[in-house]
Amino acid sequence: MPTHFIRVTHARRVSLCAVAVLCLLWLAISCQTPTKPAAEQPHPWWQHAVFYEIYPRSFADSNNNGIGDLNGIASKLDYLKDLGVDAIWITPCFPSPQVDFGYDVSDYENIDPMYGTLADFDHLEKEASQRGIHIILDFVINHTSDQHPWFLDSRSSRTSAHRDWYIWRDGKAPGQPPNNWLSTFGGSAWQYDPKTKQYYYHYFYPQQPDLNWRNPAVKDAMFDVTRFWYKRGVSGFRLDAVDTLFEDPNLHDNPVLPGKDAYGDPIEENKYNDNLPEVHDVLRDLRKVADQYSAVLIGETWTDNIAELNRYYGDHNDELQLPMDFLFTMVNKLSPAEFRKRIAEVNSASGWPTFVISNHDIVRSYDRYGDGVHNDQIAKLMAGLYLTLRGTPIMYYGEEIGMKTTPPTRREDVKDPIGRRGWPKEKGRDGERTPMQWDDSVNAGFSQAKPWLPVPPTYKTHNVADELKDPSSVLSFYKKVLALRHSNEALLDGDYIPLNENDQNVLSYLRSYESEAVLIALNMSGTGQKTTFDLSSHGFSSARALIETGNSTANGNTVTLEPYGVFIGELTK
Ligand code: NOJ
């Protein structure tokens, strides 16, 4: 045998041995440290968290004055933990004249006495963090209250220190506002102030003057507000009305479109006072501050399409981590095709998806999708959807028990000013802000005093105490799905793979992660459905139920769904 061959063979043997040793080593290591569960993989905490929005006036009233408060929230933390909530977003609880129920802030660094004190906030924060629950505050960044000391000074004279903190302009002509811009809450967006004989700009109520974000002093002061709360343990902010931070400095008139709105005003395209590019400079800088505290920024971002949404993530993912995608809230019927389209769009976005189906400004999902007969079943169907998608869900208090939107029936009972102005076309937002239904006792266990808004009659049938005892309740369903979501790698991190895309009744998809997959099948129709899936093309042969409603079942690769039924199952080879 030629020597060179022996040498080569020997070398090959040596390298084969080395490979074998390495393989054994790898096997030994990988047996000792199995693939980490997805929840332990390096994801920022907010990607795997379930967020829950609390409207503090309506959640729990600890001092029995008819209005909820921070101690009330603290008393319900165990409930939230048990439900599967990881972060609570509390809508504004800062000192405020309450014209817009807190969205008119008169002091950004304190708590309104109606809700408690800073000490109560610290107590809530401590209790929440002991349970692993993060606190997110609402940052009303576009405007202040007209009672904020900055505005009081601003309006005091044309030369005051804070004059340029807001947007003041001369009228076009005597008695005429500077341009045609309208407030989204009705009427002109300009308010004449006789003291200094100029108009100030307000995108919302006249009591909510817009800050002038072109003034660096405004930026510095507002950024300091975020630092104040980060240092107190807050894990991030939901940024209110970010779309409208900037206006065209030349005040061009907005184009007028045909028709009138609920207030009888002309309809305008907000070309010059909405979605201006300058907002992204502010968001990038705000994110830099947030990053110093590992905080998350959620945006109230009303975008018309994914390109606009992408801009809020930032070109380098350096703006908002969770710009809220409201596209779901605009699908008002149970249409698999519509949802499929929206989900595909969100999945194509450049950042981590956020799913919202209800909040304090829109009719509850219970009524938007409910048919009046199967509402509880449909509430479970919607939970089966937004809690099993790839992304961060933001729940709204009461959705988990099937709370119903209950608007006032008489104009004189309306609390939300837009409801009084727009009645009867616009009844305001009282209907989706009613007190949380804790039990079937007087005032639904929310308060011993008369609540600020009436408790819907449904509290007798839909309340936390009763639903906790009933395994088939909406609440029990939410708890099951949330528990699964927290422990199942495919639901946490798996890819979204749409199935049977032409099915007009059943919305179905896989969440697939490494060798595991979960099948979700949601019957969006009022008739029973039998659906067969080509599971073998994904490497599986059958589905085993993890969570299902009523008589929904799987047999091999066929799922039978009751009307509005849900099937969530693990796939097996
Ligand atoms: C959006 C908030 O969600 C809404 O409730 C409020 O009225 C406006 N921003 C103005 O702050």
Coordinates of C-alpha atoms and ligand atoms in Angstrom, one line a residue:
M1 CA 0.0 0.0 0.0
P2 CA 1.6 3.3 -1.0
T3 CA 2.6 5.3 1.9
H4 CA 0.8 8.4 0.9
F5 CA -2.4 6.4 0.8
I6 CA -1.7 5.0 4.3
R7 CA -1.1 8.5 5.5
V8 CA -4.4 9.7 3.9
T9 CA -6.3 6.8 5.3
H10 CA -4.8 7.4 8.7
A11 CA -5.7 11.1 8.5
R12 CA -9.2 10.2 7.5
R13 CA -9.5 7.8 10.3
V14 CA -8.3 10.4 12.7
S15 CA -10.7 12.9 11.4
L16 CA -13.6 10.4 11.5
C17 CA -12.7 9.7 15.1
A18 CA -12.7 13.4 15.8
V19 CA -16.1 13.8 14.1
A20 CA -17.4 10.9 16.2
V21 CA -16.1 12.4 19.4
L22 CA -17.6 15.8 18.5
C23 CA -20.9 14.1 17.7
L24 CA -20.9 12.3 21.0
L25 CA -20.0 15.5 22.8
W26 CA -22.8 17.4 21.0
L27 CA -25.3 14.6 21.9
A28 CA -24.2 14.7 25.5
I29 CA -24.5 18.4 25.7
S30 CA -27.8 18.6 23.9
C31 CA -29.2 15.8 26.2
Q32 CA -28.2 17.7 29.2
T33 CA -29.6 21.0 27.9
P34 CA -32.7 20.3 25.8
T35 CA -33.9 23.1 23.5
K36 CA -35.0 25.8 25.8
P37 CA -38.7 26.4 26.0
A38 CA -39.6 29.4 23.7
A39 CA -40.7 31.4 26.8
E40 CA -37.1 31.3 28.0
Q41 CA -35.5 32.2 24.7
P42 CA -34.2 35.7 24.3
H43 CA -37.3 37.6 23.4
P44 CA -38.0 41.0 24.8
W45 CA -40.5 40.4 27.6
W46 CA -43.3 42.3 25.8
Q47 CA -43.3 39.9 22.8
H48 CA -44.5 37.0 24.9
A49 CA -46.6 39.1 27.3
V50 CA -50.4 39.5 27.3
F51 CA -51.4 43.1 27.9
Y52 CA -54.7 44.1 29.5
E53 CA -56.1 47.6 29.2
I54 CA -57.7 49.0 32.4
Y55 CA -60.0 52.1 32.3
P56 CA -59.4 53.0 36.0
R57 CA -62.7 54.9 36.5
S58 CA -64.5 51.6 35.8
F59 CA -62.4 48.8 37.1
A60 CA -62.8 48.5 40.9
D61 CA -63.7 51.2 43.4
S62 CA -61.9 50.7 46.8
N63 CA -63.2 53.8 48.5
N64 CA -66.8 53.5 47.5
N65 CA -67.3 56.9 45.8
G66 CA -68.6 55.4 42.6
I67 CA -65.3 55.8 40.7
G68 CA -62.6 53.2 40.4
D69 CA -59.1 53.8 41.7
L70 CA -55.6 52.5 42.0
N71 CA -56.2 50.6 45.2
G72 CA -59.1 49.0 43.5
I73 CA -56.8 47.8 40.7
A74 CA -54.3 46.6 43.3
S75 CA -57.0 44.5 44.9
K76 CA -57.6 42.7 41.6
L77 CA -54.1 41.8 40.8
D78 CA -54.5 38.2 41.8
Y79 CA -57.5 37.9 39.5
L80 CA -55.4 39.3 36.6
K81 CA -52.5 37.0 37.4
D82 CA -54.7 34.0 37.5
L83 CA -56.3 35.1 34.2
G84 CA -52.9 35.1 32.5
V85 CA -52.2 38.8 32.2
D86 CA -48.5 40.0 32.2
A87 CA -48.9 43.7 31.8
I88 CA -51.6 46.2 32.6
W89 CA -52.0 49.4 30.6
I90 CA -53.8 51.9 32.8
T91 CA -55.5 54.8 30.9
P92 CA -54.7 58.2 32.3
C93 CA -54.9 58.5 36.1
F94 CA -53.0 61.8 36.4
P95 CA -54.5 65.0 37.8
S96 CA -57.1 66.2 35.3
P97 CA -60.3 68.3 35.1
Q98 CA -61.7 65.1 33.5
V99 CA -63.3 66.8 30.5
D100 CA -62.1 63.8 28.5
F101 CA -61.9 61.5 31.5
G102 CA -58.2 61.9 32.1
Y103 CA -57.0 62.5 28.5
D104 CA -56.8 66.2 29.6
V105 CA -53.8 66.1 31.9
S106 CA -53.0 69.0 34.2
D107 CA -50.0 67.5 35.9
Y108 CA -48.0 64.7 34.3
E109 CA -46.1 63.7 37.5
N110 CA -48.8 63.0 40.0
I111 CA -51.9 60.9 40.5
D112 CA -55.4 62.4 40.4
P113 CA -56.8 62.4 44.0
M114 CA -59.9 60.7 42.6
Y115 CA -57.6 57.7 41.8
G116 CA -55.3 57.9 44.9
T117 CA -51.9 59.2 45.6
L118 CA -48.3 58.6 44.4
A119 CA -47.9 56.3 47.4
D120 CA -50.9 54.3 46.1
F121 CA -49.2 54.1 42.8
D122 CA -46.0 52.9 44.4
H123 CA -48.0 50.3 46.3
L124 CA -49.7 49.1 43.1
E125 CA -46.4 48.9 41.3
K126 CA -44.8 46.9 44.1
E127 CA -47.7 44.5 44.3
A128 CA -47.8 44.1 40.5
S129 CA -44.1 43.5 40.2
Q130 CA -44.2 40.9 43.0
R131 CA -46.7 39.0 40.7
G132 CA -44.6 39.6 37.6
I133 CA -47.1 42.1 36.2
H134 CA -45.7 45.1 34.3
I135 CA -47.3 48.5 34.5
I136 CA -47.8 50.6 31.4
L137 CA -49.0 54.2 31.7
D138 CA -50.9 56.2 29.1
F139 CA -48.8 59.2 27.9
V140 CA -51.0 61.9 26.6
I141 CA -48.3 63.4 24.4
N142 CA -50.3 65.5 21.8
H143 CA -52.0 67.9 24.2
T144 CA -52.4 68.9 27.8
S145 CA -55.4 70.2 29.7
D146 CA -56.2 73.9 29.4
Q147 CA -55.7 73.9 33.2
H148 CA -52.1 72.7 33.0
P149 CA -49.8 75.4 34.4
W150 CA -47.9 75.4 31.1
F151 CA -51.1 76.4 29.2
L152 CA -52.3 78.8 32.0
D153 CA -49.0 80.6 31.5
S154 CA -49.1 80.3 27.7
R155 CA -52.5 82.0 27.5
S156 CA -51.6 84.7 30.0
S157 CA -49.8 87.0 27.5
R158 CA -48.2 86.9 24.1
T159 CA -44.8 87.2 25.7
S160 CA -45.2 84.6 28.4
A161 CA -42.5 82.0 28.9
H162 CA -44.7 79.2 27.7
R163 CA -46.4 81.1 24.9
D164 CA -44.7 79.0 22.2
W165 CA -45.4 75.7 24.0
Y166 CA -48.8 75.7 22.3
I167 CA -49.9 76.6 18.8
W168 CA -51.2 80.2 18.7
R169 CA -52.1 82.0 15.5
D170 CA -53.9 85.1 14.3
G171 CA -57.3 84.6 12.7
K172 CA -57.6 84.8 8.9
A173 CA -59.9 87.8 9.3
P174 CA -61.9 89.2 12.2
G175 CA -64.0 86.4 13.6
Q176 CA -62.4 83.8 11.3
P177 CA -60.1 81.0 12.5
P178 CA -56.7 80.7 10.9
N179 CA -57.8 77.9 8.6
N180 CA -60.5 75.2 8.0
W181 CA -59.1 72.5 10.2
L182 CA -61.7 70.7 12.2
S183 CA -61.5 69.1 15.7
T184 CA -62.1 65.4 15.6
F185 CA -64.6 66.0 18.4
G186 CA -66.6 68.5 16.4
G187 CA -66.4 72.1 15.3
S188 CA -63.4 74.2 14.4
A189 CA -60.0 73.1 15.7
W190 CA -59.2 76.7 16.7
Q191 CA -60.4 78.4 19.8
Y192 CA -60.3 82.2 20.1
D193 CA -58.8 83.5 23.3
P194 CA -60.0 87.1 23.9
K195 CA -57.2 87.9 26.4
T196 CA -54.4 87.8 23.8
K197 CA -56.7 88.0 20.8
Q198 CA -55.3 84.9 19.1
Y199 CA -56.5 81.4 18.4
Y200 CA -55.0 78.3 19.8
Y201 CA -55.2 74.9 18.1
H202 CA -56.8 71.8 19.6
Y203 CA -57.3 68.6 17.6
F204 CA -59.6 67.3 20.4
Y205 CA -61.7 69.3 22.8
P206 CA -61.0 73.0 23.3
Q207 CA -60.0 72.1 26.8
Q208 CA -57.2 70.0 25.2
P209 CA -54.8 72.5 23.6
D210 CA -52.1 70.9 21.3
L211 CA -48.5 71.1 22.4
N212 CA -46.1 72.6 20.0
W213 CA -43.7 69.8 19.4
R214 CA -41.5 72.0 17.2
N215 CA -40.4 73.7 20.4
P216 CA -37.4 71.8 21.9
A217 CA -38.4 72.9 25.4
V218 CA -41.7 70.9 25.0
K219 CA -39.7 67.9 23.9
D220 CA -37.3 68.1 26.9
A221 CA -40.1 68.6 29.4
M222 CA -42.2 65.7 28.0
F223 CA -39.2 63.4 27.8
D224 CA -38.5 64.1 31.5
V225 CA -42.0 63.0 32.3
T226 CA -41.2 59.5 30.9
R227 CA -38.0 59.4 33.0
F228 CA -40.0 60.3 36.1
W229 CA -42.2 57.3 35.7
Y230 CA -39.5 54.9 34.5
K231 CA -37.7 55.6 37.7
R232 CA -40.9 54.7 39.6
G233 CA -41.0 51.3 38.0
V234 CA -43.1 51.8 35.0
S235 CA -42.3 49.4 32.1
G236 CA -43.5 51.5 29.2
F237 CA -46.1 53.8 27.8
R238 CA -49.0 53.7 25.5
L239 CA -48.7 56.9 23.5
D240 CA -51.9 58.7 23.0
A241 CA -52.8 60.2 19.6
V242 CA -49.3 60.1 18.2
D243 CA -50.5 60.6 14.6
T244 CA -51.4 64.2 15.3
L245 CA -48.3 65.5 17.1
F246 CA -47.4 67.8 14.2
E247 CA -49.2 70.2 12.0
D248 CA -48.2 72.0 8.8
P249 CA -46.5 75.2 10.0
N250 CA -48.0 77.0 6.9
L251 CA -51.5 76.1 7.9
H252 CA -52.7 75.0 4.5
D253 CA -56.4 74.3 4.4
N254 CA -57.4 70.6 4.4
P255 CA -59.2 69.3 1.3
V256 CA -62.9 69.1 1.9
L257 CA -64.6 65.8 0.9
P258 CA -68.3 65.3 0.1
G259 CA -70.8 64.7 3.0
K260 CA -71.1 65.7 6.7
D261 CA -70.0 63.9 9.8
A262 CA -72.1 63.0 13.0
Y263 CA -71.7 66.5 14.3
G264 CA -72.9 68.1 11.0
D265 CA -69.4 69.3 10.1
P266 CA -68.0 68.9 6.6
I267 CA -65.7 65.8 6.1
E268 CA -62.1 66.7 5.6
E269 CA -59.0 64.8 4.6
N270 CA -56.6 65.6 7.4
K271 CA -53.8 66.1 4.9
Y272 CA -52.0 68.9 6.8
N273 CA -52.6 68.0 10.5
D274 CA -52.3 64.2 10.7
N275 CA -49.5 61.8 10.1
L276 CA -46.8 64.3 9.3
P277 CA -43.3 62.8 8.9
E278 CA -41.8 64.9 11.8
V279 CA -43.5 62.6 14.3
H280 CA -40.9 59.9 13.5
D281 CA -38.0 62.1 14.7
V282 CA -39.7 62.4 18.1
L283 CA -40.5 58.7 18.3
R284 CA -36.9 57.8 17.5
D285 CA -35.7 60.0 20.3
L286 CA -38.3 58.8 22.7
R287 CA -37.3 55.3 22.0
K288 CA -33.7 56.1 22.9
V289 CA -34.9 57.1 26.4
A290 CA -37.1 54.0 26.6
D291 CA -34.2 51.8 25.7
Q292 CA -32.3 53.1 28.7
Y293 CA -35.0 51.6 30.9
S294 CA -35.8 48.5 28.8
A295 CA -39.2 49.9 28.3
V296 CA -41.8 49.3 25.7
L297 CA -43.6 51.9 23.6
I298 CA -47.1 51.1 22.4
G299 CA -48.6 53.5 19.9
E300 CA -52.2 54.6 19.3
T301 CA -51.5 54.5 15.6
W302 CA -54.4 54.7 13.3
T303 CA -52.9 53.6 10.1
D304 CA -54.7 52.9 6.8
N305 CA -52.3 50.3 5.5
I306 CA -49.2 48.3 6.4
A307 CA -46.8 50.8 4.8
E308 CA -48.0 53.4 7.3
L309 CA -47.8 50.9 10.1
N310 CA -44.2 50.0 9.1
R311 CA -43.2 53.6 9.4
Y312 CA -44.1 53.5 13.1
Y313 CA -41.8 50.6 13.7
G314 CA -39.1 52.8 12.3
D315 CA -36.8 52.1 9.3
H316 CA -34.4 50.4 11.7
N317 CA -37.0 49.1 14.2
D318 CA -36.0 52.1 16.3
E319 CA -39.4 53.7 17.0
L320 CA -42.4 52.0 18.5
Q321 CA -42.0 48.3 19.5
L322 CA -45.8 47.9 19.5
P323 CA -47.7 50.3 17.2
M324 CA -51.2 49.1 17.6
D325 CA -52.7 47.8 14.5
F326 CA -56.4 48.7 14.5
L327 CA -57.1 46.9 11.2
F328 CA -58.9 44.2 13.2
T329 CA -61.2 46.7 14.8
M330 CA -62.3 47.7 11.4
V331 CA -63.5 44.3 10.4
N332 CA -67.0 44.3 11.8
K333 CA -68.2 41.1 10.5
L334 CA -67.2 37.5 10.9
S335 CA -65.6 37.0 7.6
P336 CA -62.7 34.5 7.3
A337 CA -61.6 36.2 4.0
E338 CA -61.3 39.6 5.7
F339 CA -59.4 38.3 8.7
R340 CA -57.1 36.2 6.5
K341 CA -56.3 39.3 4.6
R342 CA -55.6 41.4 7.7
I343 CA -53.5 38.7 9.3
A344 CA -51.4 38.2 6.2
E345 CA -50.8 42.0 6.0
V346 CA -49.8 42.2 9.7
N347 CA -47.5 39.2 9.3
S348 CA -45.8 41.0 6.4
A349 CA -45.1 44.1 8.5
S350 CA -41.5 44.9 9.5
G351 CA -42.0 44.5 13.3
W352 CA -43.7 42.3 15.9
P353 CA -47.5 42.3 15.5
T354 CA -49.9 43.7 18.0
F355 CA -53.6 42.6 18.1
V356 CA -56.4 44.6 19.4
I357 CA -60.1 43.9 19.0
S358 CA -61.6 46.4 21.5
N359 CA -60.8 49.4 23.6
H360 CA -62.3 52.4 25.5
D361 CA -63.1 54.2 22.2
I362 CA -64.8 51.6 20.2
V363 CA -67.9 49.4 20.5
R364 CA -67.0 46.2 22.3
S365 CA -66.2 43.1 20.2
Y366 CA -69.1 41.3 21.9
D367 CA -71.5 43.5 20.0
R368 CA -69.5 44.1 16.9
Y369 CA -69.4 40.4 16.1
G370 CA -72.3 39.0 18.2
D371 CA -75.5 38.1 16.3
G372 CA -77.6 38.6 19.4
V373 CA -78.1 34.8 19.9
H374 CA -74.7 33.2 20.0
N375 CA -72.7 36.1 21.5
D376 CA -71.0 34.1 24.1
Q377 CA -69.9 31.5 21.6
I378 CA -68.7 34.3 19.3
A379 CA -66.8 35.9 22.2
K380 CA -64.9 32.6 22.5
L381 CA -64.4 32.5 18.8
M382 CA -62.8 35.9 18.8
A383 CA -60.6 35.0 21.8
G384 CA -59.6 31.8 19.9
L385 CA -58.4 34.2 17.1
Y386 CA -56.5 37.1 18.7
L387 CA -55.0 35.1 21.5
T388 CA -53.5 32.4 19.2
L389 CA -51.9 34.7 16.5
R390 CA -48.2 35.4 16.4
G391 CA -47.9 38.7 18.2
T392 CA -48.8 40.6 21.3
P393 CA -52.5 40.7 22.2
I394 CA -53.9 43.7 24.1
M395 CA -57.1 42.8 25.8
Y396 CA -59.7 45.3 27.1
Y397 CA -61.2 44.8 30.5
G398 CA -64.4 43.0 30.5
E399 CA -63.9 41.3 27.1
E400 CA -63.0 38.1 29.1
I401 CA -66.4 37.9 30.6
G402 CA -68.4 38.9 27.6
M403 CA -69.3 42.5 28.6
K404 CA -71.8 44.1 26.4
T405 CA -71.6 47.7 25.1
T406 CA -74.4 49.5 26.9
P407 CA -74.8 53.1 25.6
P408 CA -77.1 55.5 27.3
T409 CA -80.6 55.7 26.0
R410 CA -81.2 59.4 26.8
R411 CA -79.1 62.3 25.9
E412 CA -79.3 63.7 29.4
D413 CA -77.6 60.6 30.8
V414 CA -74.5 60.9 28.5
K415 CA -71.2 61.6 30.2
D416 CA -68.9 61.6 27.2
P417 CA -69.1 65.1 25.7
I418 CA -68.9 63.9 22.1
G419 CA -72.1 61.9 22.8
R420 CA -73.9 65.0 23.9
R421 CA -72.7 66.9 20.9
G422 CA -73.3 64.2 18.4
W423 CA -76.6 62.8 19.8
P424 CA -78.3 60.7 18.5
K425 CA -75.9 59.8 15.6
E426 CA -72.9 59.8 17.9
K427 CA -73.8 58.5 21.4
G428 CA -70.3 58.8 22.7
R429 CA -68.1 56.2 24.4
D430 CA -70.0 55.6 27.7
G431 CA -71.3 52.3 26.4
E432 CA -67.9 50.6 26.3
R433 CA -66.7 52.1 29.6
T434 CA -69.3 50.7 32.0
P435 CA -68.1 49.3 35.4
M436 CA -66.5 45.9 35.5
Q437 CA -68.9 43.2 36.4
W438 CA -67.3 41.3 39.4
D439 CA -70.3 39.5 40.8
D440 CA -74.1 39.6 40.8
S441 CA -74.4 41.7 44.0
V442 CA -75.5 45.3 44.0
N443 CA -73.5 47.5 41.4
A444 CA -71.9 44.2 40.2
G445 CA -69.4 44.3 43.1
F446 CA -67.7 47.3 41.5
S447 CA -68.6 49.8 44.3
Q448 CA -71.0 50.1 47.2
A449 CA -71.9 53.6 45.9
K450 CA -73.8 54.5 42.7
P451 CA -71.3 54.0 39.9
W452 CA -70.4 56.9 37.7
L453 CA -71.9 55.0 34.8
P454 CA -74.8 52.6 35.2
V455 CA -73.9 48.9 35.4
P456 CA -75.3 47.0 32.4
P457 CA -78.2 44.6 33.3
T458 CA -76.1 41.7 32.0
Y459 CA -74.1 41.7 35.2
K460 CA -76.6 39.1 36.5
T461 CA -75.5 36.6 33.9
H462 CA -72.0 37.8 33.0
N463 CA -69.7 38.4 36.0
V464 CA -66.4 37.2 37.2
A465 CA -67.6 35.3 40.2
D466 CA -70.2 33.2 38.4
E467 CA -68.0 32.6 35.3
L468 CA -65.1 31.4 37.4
K469 CA -67.4 28.6 38.6
D470 CA -68.7 27.7 35.1
P471 CA -66.2 25.6 33.0
S472 CA -68.1 26.6 29.8
S473 CA -68.1 30.3 30.5
V474 CA -66.4 32.9 28.3
L475 CA -64.0 33.6 31.2
S476 CA -63.0 29.9 31.6
F477 CA -62.4 29.8 27.8
Y478 CA -60.1 32.9 28.0
K479 CA -58.2 31.3 30.9
K480 CA -57.6 28.1 29.1
V481 CA -56.4 29.8 25.9
L482 CA -54.2 32.2 27.9
A483 CA -52.7 29.3 29.9
L484 CA -51.9 27.4 26.7
R485 CA -50.5 30.5 25.0
H486 CA -48.0 30.9 27.8
S487 CA -46.8 27.4 27.8
N488 CA -46.9 26.3 24.1
E489 CA -43.9 27.1 22.0
A490 CA -45.7 27.0 18.8
L491 CA -48.3 29.5 20.0
L492 CA -45.6 31.8 21.4
D493 CA -43.2 31.8 18.5
G494 CA -44.5 29.6 15.7
D495 CA -44.9 30.8 12.2
Y496 CA -48.4 31.5 11.0
I497 CA -49.4 29.2 8.2
P498 CA -52.8 29.8 6.7
L499 CA -54.8 26.7 5.7
N500 CA -57.8 26.1 3.4
E501 CA -57.6 29.7 2.2
N502 CA -60.7 29.5 0.1
D503 CA -63.0 28.3 2.9
Q504 CA -65.7 30.9 3.4
N505 CA -66.8 29.6 6.8
V506 CA -63.8 28.4 8.6
L507 CA -60.7 30.4 9.3
S508 CA -57.9 28.0 10.0
Y509 CA -54.1 28.2 10.4
L510 CA -51.2 26.4 11.8
R511 CA -48.7 27.9 14.3
S512 CA -45.6 25.9 13.6
Y513 CA -42.4 25.9 15.6
E514 CA -39.5 23.6 14.8
S515 CA -41.1 20.1 14.9
E516 CA -44.3 21.2 16.7
A517 CA -47.5 22.7 15.4
V518 CA -50.8 23.7 16.6
L519 CA -53.9 23.8 14.4
I520 CA -56.5 26.5 15.0
A521 CA -59.9 26.2 13.3
L522 CA -62.5 28.8 13.9
N523 CA -66.0 28.4 12.5
M524 CA -67.2 31.9 11.6
S525 CA -70.6 30.7 10.5
G526 CA -73.8 29.8 12.2
T527 CA -74.0 26.3 10.8
G528 CA -71.9 23.3 11.8
Q529 CA -68.8 22.6 9.6
K530 CA -66.7 19.6 8.8
T531 CA -63.3 20.6 7.4
T532 CA -60.5 18.4 6.2
F533 CA -56.9 19.6 6.2
D534 CA -53.9 18.4 4.2
L535 CA -51.8 17.9 7.2
S536 CA -49.4 15.5 5.6
S537 CA -48.0 18.3 3.4
H538 CA -46.8 19.8 6.7
G539 CA -45.4 16.6 8.0
F540 CA -48.3 15.6 10.3
S541 CA -51.1 13.0 10.1
S542 CA -53.7 14.0 12.7
A543 CA -54.8 16.6 15.3
R544 CA -55.3 16.0 19.0
A545 CA -57.6 18.5 20.8
L546 CA -56.1 20.8 23.3
I547 CA -59.0 23.2 23.6
E548 CA -62.4 23.0 21.9
T549 CA -65.8 24.5 22.4
G550 CA -68.9 22.3 22.8
N551 CA -69.0 19.4 20.4
S552 CA -66.2 20.5 18.2
T553 CA -63.8 17.5 17.6
A554 CA -61.1 16.2 15.4
N555 CA -60.8 12.8 13.8
G556 CA -57.5 12.3 11.9
N557 CA -57.2 15.3 9.7
T558 CA -60.8 16.3 9.8
V559 CA -62.2 18.7 12.3
T560 CA -65.9 19.0 13.0
L561 CA -67.0 22.4 14.4
E562 CA -70.3 23.4 15.9
P563 CA -71.8 26.8 14.9
Y564 CA -69.1 29.4 15.8
G565 CA -67.1 26.5 17.2
V566 CA -63.4 26.6 18.1
F567 CA -60.9 23.8 17.8
I568 CA -57.3 24.2 18.9
G569 CA -55.3 21.1 18.6
E570 CA -51.8 19.7 18.7
L571 CA -50.6 18.0 15.5
T572 CA -49.1 14.6 15.7
K573 CA -47.0 12.7 13.1
Ligands
NOJ1 C1 -57.3 58.8 22.2 C2 -57.9 58.2 23.4 O1 -58.0 56.8 23.3 C3 -59.3 58.9 23.6 O2 -60.0 58.3 24.6 C4 -59.1 60.3 23.8 O3 -60.3 61.0 23.8 C5 -58.3 61.0 22.7 N1 -57.1 60.2 22.3 C6 -57.8 62.3 23.1 O4 -56.7 62.2 24.1

